[in-house]
Coordinates of C-alpha atoms and ligand atoms in Angstrom, one line a residue:
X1 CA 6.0 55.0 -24.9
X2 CA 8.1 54.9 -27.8
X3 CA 9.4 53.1 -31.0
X4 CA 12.8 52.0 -31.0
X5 CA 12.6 50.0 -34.3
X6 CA 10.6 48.7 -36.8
X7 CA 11.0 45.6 -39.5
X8 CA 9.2 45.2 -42.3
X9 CA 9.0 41.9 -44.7
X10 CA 6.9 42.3 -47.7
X11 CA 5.2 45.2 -46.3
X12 CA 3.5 47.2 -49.2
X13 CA 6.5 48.9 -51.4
X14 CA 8.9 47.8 -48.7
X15 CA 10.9 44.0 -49.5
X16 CA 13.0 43.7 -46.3
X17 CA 14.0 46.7 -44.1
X18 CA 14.6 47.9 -40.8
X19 CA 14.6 51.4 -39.8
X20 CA 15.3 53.1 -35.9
X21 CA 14.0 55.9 -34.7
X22 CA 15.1 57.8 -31.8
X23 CA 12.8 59.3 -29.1
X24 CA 11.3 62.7 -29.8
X25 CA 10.5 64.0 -33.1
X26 CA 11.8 61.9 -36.2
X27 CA 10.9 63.1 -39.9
X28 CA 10.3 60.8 -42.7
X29 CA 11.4 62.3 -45.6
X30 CA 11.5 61.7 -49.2
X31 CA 9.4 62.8 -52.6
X32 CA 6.0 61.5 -53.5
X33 CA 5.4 57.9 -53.6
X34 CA 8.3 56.4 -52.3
X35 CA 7.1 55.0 -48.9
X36 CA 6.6 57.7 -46.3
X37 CA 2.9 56.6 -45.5
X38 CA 3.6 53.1 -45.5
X39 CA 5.6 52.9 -43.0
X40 CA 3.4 55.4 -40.5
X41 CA 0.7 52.4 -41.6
X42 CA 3.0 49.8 -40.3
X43 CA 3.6 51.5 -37.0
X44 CA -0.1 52.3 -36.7
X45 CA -0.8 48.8 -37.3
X46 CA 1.2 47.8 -34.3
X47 CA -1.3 49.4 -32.0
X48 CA -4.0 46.2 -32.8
X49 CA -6.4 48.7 -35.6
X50 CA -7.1 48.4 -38.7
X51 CA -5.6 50.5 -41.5
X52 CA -7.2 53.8 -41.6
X53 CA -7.0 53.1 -45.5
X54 CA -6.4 49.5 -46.4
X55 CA -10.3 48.1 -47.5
X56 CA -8.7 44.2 -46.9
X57 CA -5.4 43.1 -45.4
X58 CA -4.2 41.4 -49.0
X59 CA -3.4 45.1 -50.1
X60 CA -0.7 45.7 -47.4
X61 CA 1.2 42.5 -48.8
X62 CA 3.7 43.2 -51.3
X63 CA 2.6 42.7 -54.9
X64 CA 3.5 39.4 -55.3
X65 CA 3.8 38.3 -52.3
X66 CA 2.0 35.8 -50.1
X67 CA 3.0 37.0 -46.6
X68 CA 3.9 40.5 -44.9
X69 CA 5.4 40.8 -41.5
X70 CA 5.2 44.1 -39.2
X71 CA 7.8 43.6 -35.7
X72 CA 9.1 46.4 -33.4
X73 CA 11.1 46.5 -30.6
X74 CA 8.4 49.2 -28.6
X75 CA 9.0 50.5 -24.8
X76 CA 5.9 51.5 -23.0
X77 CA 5.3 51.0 -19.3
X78 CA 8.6 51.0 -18.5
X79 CA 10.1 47.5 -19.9
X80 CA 11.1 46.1 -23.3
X81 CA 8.4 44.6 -25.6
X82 CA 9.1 42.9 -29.2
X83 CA 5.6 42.8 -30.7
X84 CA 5.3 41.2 -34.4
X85 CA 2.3 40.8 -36.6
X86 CA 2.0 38.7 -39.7
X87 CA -0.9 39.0 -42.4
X88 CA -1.5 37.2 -45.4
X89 CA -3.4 37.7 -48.4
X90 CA -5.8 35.6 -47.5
X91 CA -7.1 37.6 -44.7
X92 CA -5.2 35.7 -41.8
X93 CA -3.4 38.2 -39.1
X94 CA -1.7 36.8 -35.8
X95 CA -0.3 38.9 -33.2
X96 CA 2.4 38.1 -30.6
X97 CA 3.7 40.0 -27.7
X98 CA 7.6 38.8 -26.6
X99 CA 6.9 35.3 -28.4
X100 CA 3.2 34.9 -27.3
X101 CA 1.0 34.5 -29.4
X102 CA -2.6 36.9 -28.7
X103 CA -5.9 35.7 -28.8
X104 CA -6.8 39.0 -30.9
X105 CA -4.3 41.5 -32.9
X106 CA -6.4 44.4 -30.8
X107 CA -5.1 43.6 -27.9
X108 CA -1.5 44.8 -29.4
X109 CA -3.3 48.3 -28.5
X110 CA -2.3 47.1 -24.4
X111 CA 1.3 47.8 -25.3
X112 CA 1.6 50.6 -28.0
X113 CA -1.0 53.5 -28.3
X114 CA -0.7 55.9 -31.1
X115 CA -2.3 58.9 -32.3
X116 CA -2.4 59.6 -36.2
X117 CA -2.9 62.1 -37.7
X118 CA -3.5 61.8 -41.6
X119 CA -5.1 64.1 -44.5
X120 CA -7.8 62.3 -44.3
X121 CA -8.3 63.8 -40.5
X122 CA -9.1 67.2 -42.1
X123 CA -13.0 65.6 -42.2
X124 CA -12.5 66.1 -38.5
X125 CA -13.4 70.1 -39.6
X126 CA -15.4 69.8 -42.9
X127 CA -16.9 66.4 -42.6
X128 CA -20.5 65.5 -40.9
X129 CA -20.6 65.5 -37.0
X130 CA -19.8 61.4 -37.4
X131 CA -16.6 62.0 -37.7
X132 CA -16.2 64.4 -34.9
X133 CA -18.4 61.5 -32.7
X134 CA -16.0 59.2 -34.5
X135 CA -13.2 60.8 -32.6
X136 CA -14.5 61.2 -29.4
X137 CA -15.5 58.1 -29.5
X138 CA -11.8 56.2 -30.5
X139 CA -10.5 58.8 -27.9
X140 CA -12.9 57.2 -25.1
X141 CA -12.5 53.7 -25.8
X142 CA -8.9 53.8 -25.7
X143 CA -9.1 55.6 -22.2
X144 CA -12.2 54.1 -21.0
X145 CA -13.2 50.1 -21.5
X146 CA -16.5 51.1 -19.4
X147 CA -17.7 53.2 -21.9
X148 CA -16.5 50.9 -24.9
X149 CA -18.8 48.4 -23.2
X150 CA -21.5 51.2 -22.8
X151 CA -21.3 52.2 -26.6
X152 CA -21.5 48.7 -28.0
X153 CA -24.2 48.2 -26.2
X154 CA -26.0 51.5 -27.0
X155 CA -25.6 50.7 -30.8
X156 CA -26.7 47.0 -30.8
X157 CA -30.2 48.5 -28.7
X158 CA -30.5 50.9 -31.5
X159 CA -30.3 48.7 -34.1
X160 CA -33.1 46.5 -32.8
X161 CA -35.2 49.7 -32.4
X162 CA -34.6 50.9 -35.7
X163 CA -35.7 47.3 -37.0
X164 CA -38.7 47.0 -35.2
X165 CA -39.4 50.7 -36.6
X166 CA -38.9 49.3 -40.0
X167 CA -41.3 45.8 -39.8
X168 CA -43.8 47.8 -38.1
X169 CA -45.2 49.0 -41.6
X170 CA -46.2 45.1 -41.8
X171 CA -46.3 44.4 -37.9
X172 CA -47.8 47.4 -35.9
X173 CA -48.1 45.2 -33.0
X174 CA -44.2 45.3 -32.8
X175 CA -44.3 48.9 -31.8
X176 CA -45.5 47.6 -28.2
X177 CA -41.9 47.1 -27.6
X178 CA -40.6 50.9 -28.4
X179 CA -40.9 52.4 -25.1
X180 CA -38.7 49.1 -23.5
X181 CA -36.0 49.8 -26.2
X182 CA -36.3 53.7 -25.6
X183 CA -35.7 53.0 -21.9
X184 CA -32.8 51.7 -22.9
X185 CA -31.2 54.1 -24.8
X186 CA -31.9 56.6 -22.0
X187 CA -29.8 54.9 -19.4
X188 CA -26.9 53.7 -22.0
X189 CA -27.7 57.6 -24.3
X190 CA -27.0 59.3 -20.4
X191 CA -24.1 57.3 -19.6
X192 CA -22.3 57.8 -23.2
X193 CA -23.3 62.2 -22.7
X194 CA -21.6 61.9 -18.9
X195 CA -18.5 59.8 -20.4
X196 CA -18.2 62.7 -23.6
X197 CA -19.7 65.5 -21.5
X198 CA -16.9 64.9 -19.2
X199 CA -13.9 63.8 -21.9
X200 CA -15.1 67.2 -23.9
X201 CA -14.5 69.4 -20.4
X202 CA -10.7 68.2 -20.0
X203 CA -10.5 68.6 -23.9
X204 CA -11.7 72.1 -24.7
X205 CA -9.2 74.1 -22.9
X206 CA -6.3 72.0 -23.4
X207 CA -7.0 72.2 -27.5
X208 CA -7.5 76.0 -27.0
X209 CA -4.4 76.8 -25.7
X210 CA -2.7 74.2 -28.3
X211 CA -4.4 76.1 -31.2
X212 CA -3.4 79.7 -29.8
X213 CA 0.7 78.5 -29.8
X214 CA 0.1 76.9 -33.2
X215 CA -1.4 80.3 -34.5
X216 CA 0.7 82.6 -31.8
X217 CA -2.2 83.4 -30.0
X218 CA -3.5 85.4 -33.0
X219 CA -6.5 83.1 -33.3
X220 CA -8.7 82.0 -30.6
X221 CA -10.8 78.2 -31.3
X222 CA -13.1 77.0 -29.1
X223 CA -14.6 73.2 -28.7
X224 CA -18.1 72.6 -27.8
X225 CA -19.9 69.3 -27.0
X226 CA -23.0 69.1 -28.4
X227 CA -26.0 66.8 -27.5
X228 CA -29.7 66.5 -28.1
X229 CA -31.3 69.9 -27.7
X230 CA -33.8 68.4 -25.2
X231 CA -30.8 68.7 -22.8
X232 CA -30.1 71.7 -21.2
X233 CA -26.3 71.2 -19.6
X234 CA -24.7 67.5 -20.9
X235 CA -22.5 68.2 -17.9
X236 CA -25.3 67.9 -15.1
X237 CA -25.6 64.7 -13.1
X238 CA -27.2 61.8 -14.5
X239 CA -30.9 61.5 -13.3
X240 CA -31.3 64.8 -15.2
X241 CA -29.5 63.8 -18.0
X242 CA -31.8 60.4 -18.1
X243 CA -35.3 62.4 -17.2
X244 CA -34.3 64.9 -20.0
X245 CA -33.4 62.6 -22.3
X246 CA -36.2 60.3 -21.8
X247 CA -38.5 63.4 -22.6
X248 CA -36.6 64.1 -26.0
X249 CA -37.4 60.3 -27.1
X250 CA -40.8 60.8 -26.1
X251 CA -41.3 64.1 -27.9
X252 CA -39.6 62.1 -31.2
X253 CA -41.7 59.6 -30.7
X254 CA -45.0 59.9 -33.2
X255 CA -42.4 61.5 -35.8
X256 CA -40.3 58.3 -36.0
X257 CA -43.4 56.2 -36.0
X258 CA -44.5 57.6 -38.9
X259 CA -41.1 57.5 -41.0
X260 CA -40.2 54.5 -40.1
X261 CA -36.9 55.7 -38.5
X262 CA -34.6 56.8 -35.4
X263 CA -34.7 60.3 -35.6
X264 CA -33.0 61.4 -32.4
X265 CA -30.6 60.4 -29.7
X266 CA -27.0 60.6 -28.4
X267 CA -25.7 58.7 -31.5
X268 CA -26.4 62.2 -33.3
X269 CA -23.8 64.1 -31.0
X270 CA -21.3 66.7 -32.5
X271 CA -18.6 68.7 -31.6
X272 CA -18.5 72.2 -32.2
X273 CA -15.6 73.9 -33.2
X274 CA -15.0 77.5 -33.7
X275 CA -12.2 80.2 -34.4
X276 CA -13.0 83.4 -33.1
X277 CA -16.7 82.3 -32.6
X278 CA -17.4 81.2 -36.3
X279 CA -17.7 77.6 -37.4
X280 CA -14.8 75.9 -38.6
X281 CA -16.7 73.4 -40.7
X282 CA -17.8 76.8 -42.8
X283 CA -15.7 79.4 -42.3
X284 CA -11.9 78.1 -41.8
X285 CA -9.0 78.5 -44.3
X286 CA -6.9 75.4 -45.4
X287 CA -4.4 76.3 -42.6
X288 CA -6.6 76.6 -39.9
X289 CA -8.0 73.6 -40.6
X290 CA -5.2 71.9 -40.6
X291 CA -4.1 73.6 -37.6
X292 CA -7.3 73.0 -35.6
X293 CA -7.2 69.3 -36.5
X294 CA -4.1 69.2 -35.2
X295 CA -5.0 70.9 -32.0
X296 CA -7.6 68.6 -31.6
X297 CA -5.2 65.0 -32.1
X298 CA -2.4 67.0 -30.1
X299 CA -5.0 67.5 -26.9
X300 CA -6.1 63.9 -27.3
X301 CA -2.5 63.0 -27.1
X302 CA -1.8 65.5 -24.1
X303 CA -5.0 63.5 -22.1
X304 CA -4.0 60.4 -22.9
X305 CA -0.8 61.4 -20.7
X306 CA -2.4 63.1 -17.7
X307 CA -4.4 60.0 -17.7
X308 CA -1.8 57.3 -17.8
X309 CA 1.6 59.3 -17.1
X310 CA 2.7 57.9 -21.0
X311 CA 2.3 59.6 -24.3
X312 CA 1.4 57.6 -27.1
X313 CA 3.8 57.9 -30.2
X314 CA 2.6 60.8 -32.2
X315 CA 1.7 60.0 -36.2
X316 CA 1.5 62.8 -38.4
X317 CA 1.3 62.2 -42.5
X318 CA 1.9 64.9 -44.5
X319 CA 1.2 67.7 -42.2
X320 CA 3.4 70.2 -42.4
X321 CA 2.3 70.9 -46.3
X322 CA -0.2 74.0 -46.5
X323 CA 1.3 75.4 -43.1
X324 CA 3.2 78.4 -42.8
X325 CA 6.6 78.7 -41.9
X326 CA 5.7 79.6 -38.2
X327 CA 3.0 77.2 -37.9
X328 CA 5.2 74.4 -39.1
X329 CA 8.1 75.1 -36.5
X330 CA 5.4 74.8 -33.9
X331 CA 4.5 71.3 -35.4
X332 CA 8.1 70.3 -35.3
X333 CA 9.6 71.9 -32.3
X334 CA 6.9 71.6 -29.8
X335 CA 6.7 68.4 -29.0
X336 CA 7.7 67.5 -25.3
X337 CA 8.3 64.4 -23.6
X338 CA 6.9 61.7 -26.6
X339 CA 7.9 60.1 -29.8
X340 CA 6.8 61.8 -32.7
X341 CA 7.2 60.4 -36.0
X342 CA 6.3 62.5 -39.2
X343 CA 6.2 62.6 -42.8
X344 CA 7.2 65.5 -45.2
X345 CA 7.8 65.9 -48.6
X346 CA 10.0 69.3 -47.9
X347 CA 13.5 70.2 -47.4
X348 CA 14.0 69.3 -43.3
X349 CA 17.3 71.0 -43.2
X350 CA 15.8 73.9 -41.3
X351 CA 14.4 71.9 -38.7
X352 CA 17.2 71.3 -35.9
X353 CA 17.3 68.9 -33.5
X354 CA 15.4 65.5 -35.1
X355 CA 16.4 62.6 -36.7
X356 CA 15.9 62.7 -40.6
X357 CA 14.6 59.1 -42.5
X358 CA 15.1 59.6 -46.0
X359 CA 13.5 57.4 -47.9
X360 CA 13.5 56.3 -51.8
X361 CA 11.5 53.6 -53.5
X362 CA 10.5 51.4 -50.5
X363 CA 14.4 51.6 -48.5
X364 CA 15.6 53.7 -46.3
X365 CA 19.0 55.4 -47.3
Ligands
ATP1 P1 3.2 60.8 -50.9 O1 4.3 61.8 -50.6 O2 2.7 61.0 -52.2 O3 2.2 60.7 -49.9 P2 4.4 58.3 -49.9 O4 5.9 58.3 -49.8 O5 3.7 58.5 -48.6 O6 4.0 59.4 -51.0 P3 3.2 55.7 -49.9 O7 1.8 55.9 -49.7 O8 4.0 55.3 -48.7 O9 3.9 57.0 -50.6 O10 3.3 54.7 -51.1 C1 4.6 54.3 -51.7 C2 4.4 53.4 -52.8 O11 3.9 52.1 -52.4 C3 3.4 53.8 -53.9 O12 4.0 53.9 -55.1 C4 2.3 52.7 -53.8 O13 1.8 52.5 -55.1 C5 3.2 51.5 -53.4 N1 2.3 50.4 -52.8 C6 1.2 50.5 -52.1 N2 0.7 49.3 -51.8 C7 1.6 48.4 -52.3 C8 1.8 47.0 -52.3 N3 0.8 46.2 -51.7 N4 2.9 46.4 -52.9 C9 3.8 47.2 -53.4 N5 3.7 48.5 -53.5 C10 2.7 49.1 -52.9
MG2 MG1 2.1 59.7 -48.1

């Protein structure tokens, strides 16, 4: 899958450009502020997502403007595909696909598939466990539309337990209906554990041995899926994951009755991460956070393959900054068989072998 070029017409700081990349790595570069990130954000926003930091579509349109229009000619399962998507400030977005217009913008994500990697990904580390759930989650919907159905359905179940939790302070005879919803969430909570229990298995070592060429093998990070503590192995089949979860729920049970609230349940899952057996989220140094994020989004990508044969075009802002020397020629040099398009700030002189974007004040030069 790859990127061969990208227009943009109103487009945040950009007017009217086009740019081409080439397939392998390609490095955006430029100072601060001159439209490196937007132009990662129009690529991403090929794929059918949101903006990972746009609140409403009106701030992607150029100051001024009415209209904004993202297009790229993109090659993915072996054929051409021009895909163009038009917002305005208003709110409106269409989507087309070689001339045809989609029904949605998500299903863009049928022809190009990206994974990003932003500063804001360092939460994957530091942040609460929701991000890390966040991730597997994204990771498994993309792969798996089974267990995007499964999840949607295990949230929208939740949410009606947790309300009839709530108006039980004023109708008690509404808790009648907990054990039905908690049934439930067993049979979708086991599904989602095999799905991540699974996902987590092919993850682990593939991110391990990613992390010990990014820190030459000085380093040693491990990945851990975590669920309720009820459960003894998330990887055993699934009538023991459902009895042993259905005995956690009951166990909660009185405690959420009187506070009014879901305590417990798959949609509390974590990933544990650790170098040389202590936690990342306490322990690791800017760099090895960085590096272990990294790991993590360069494993998703390396799955993504096995499972279809294509890698999706790599994303990385602003990643190379707070790396060393060694770590950042890893970042840059390893990268085979996929498009990789990434953003620095730094002199790429030393880095042989890709294709350098300079950019100044929304143009390429
Ligand atoms: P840094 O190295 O600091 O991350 P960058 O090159 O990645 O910089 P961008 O995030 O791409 O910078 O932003 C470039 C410029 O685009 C900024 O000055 C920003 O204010 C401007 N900008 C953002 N949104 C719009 C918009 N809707 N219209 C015009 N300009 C915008
Ligand atoms: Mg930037």
């Amino acid at each position: 899958m790859r990127i061969d070029s990208l227009r943009l017409v109103n487009f945040r700081n950009y007017a009217q450009q086009e740019v081409c990349f080439s397939d392998g790595v390609n490095l955006v570069c430029g100072e601060n502020a001159q439209g490196k990130t937007n132009l990662l954000e129009a690529v991403f926003l090929l794929t059918g997502s949101r903006s990972w930091r746009a609140a409403r579509k009106s701030e992607l349109v150029s100051f001024g403007q009415q209209q904004a229009m993202v297009s790229a000619d993109v090659f993915s399962r072996s054929r051409e595909f021009a895909l163009r998507l038009g917002f305005s400030c208003g709110g409106r977005s269409s989507a087309q696909v070689n001339g045809v217009r989609l029904k949605s913008p998500g299903l863009l994500s049928e022809t190009l598939r990206c994974v990003l990697f932003s500063p804001e990904d360092l939460q994957l580390l530091r942040g609460a466990p929701e991000k890390r759930r966040r991730f597997l989650d994204t990771a498994l919907c993309q792969l798996r539309p089974r267990y995007a159905q499964c999840l949607a359905q295990y949230q929208k179940v939740l949410e009606g337990k947790t309300s009839i939790l709530r108006k039980s302070a004023e109708r008690p005879d509404m808790l009648a209906l907990l054990p039905e919803f908690d049934e439930r969430l067993v049979t979708l909570g086991a599904c989602l554990m095999e799905y991540r229990a699974r996902f987590c298995a092919l993850l682990a070592p593939v991110c391990s041995d990613i992390y010990s060429d990014i820190a030459s093998g000085r380093e040693h990070l491990t990945v851990r899926y975590q669920t309720v503590s009820s459960v003894s192995d998330p990887g055993a089949d699934r009538k023991t994951l459902e009895r042993e979860l259905s005995e956690h729920l009951a166990s909660h049970r009185q405690a959420e009755m009187r506070l009014l609230q879901c305590l417990s349940g798959v949609h509390k899952d974590d990933l544990v991460l650790e170098i040389d057996g202590r936690a990342c989220r306490a322990f690791a140094s800017q760099g090895q956070t960085r590096s272990a994020a990294l790991a993590l989004k360069f494993a998703e990508r390396e799955l993504f393959f096995r499972d279809s044969g294509e890698y999706p075009v790599l994303l990385l802002d602003d990643v190379l900054s707070e790396l060393d020397a060694r770590r950042q020629a890893y970042v840059v040099g390893h990268m085979p068989g996929g498009q990789a398009i990434i953003t620095c700030c730094e002199d790429t002189g030393r880095f042989s072998g890709c294709r350098c974007i300079a950019v100044a004040g929304g143009r390429i030069l």
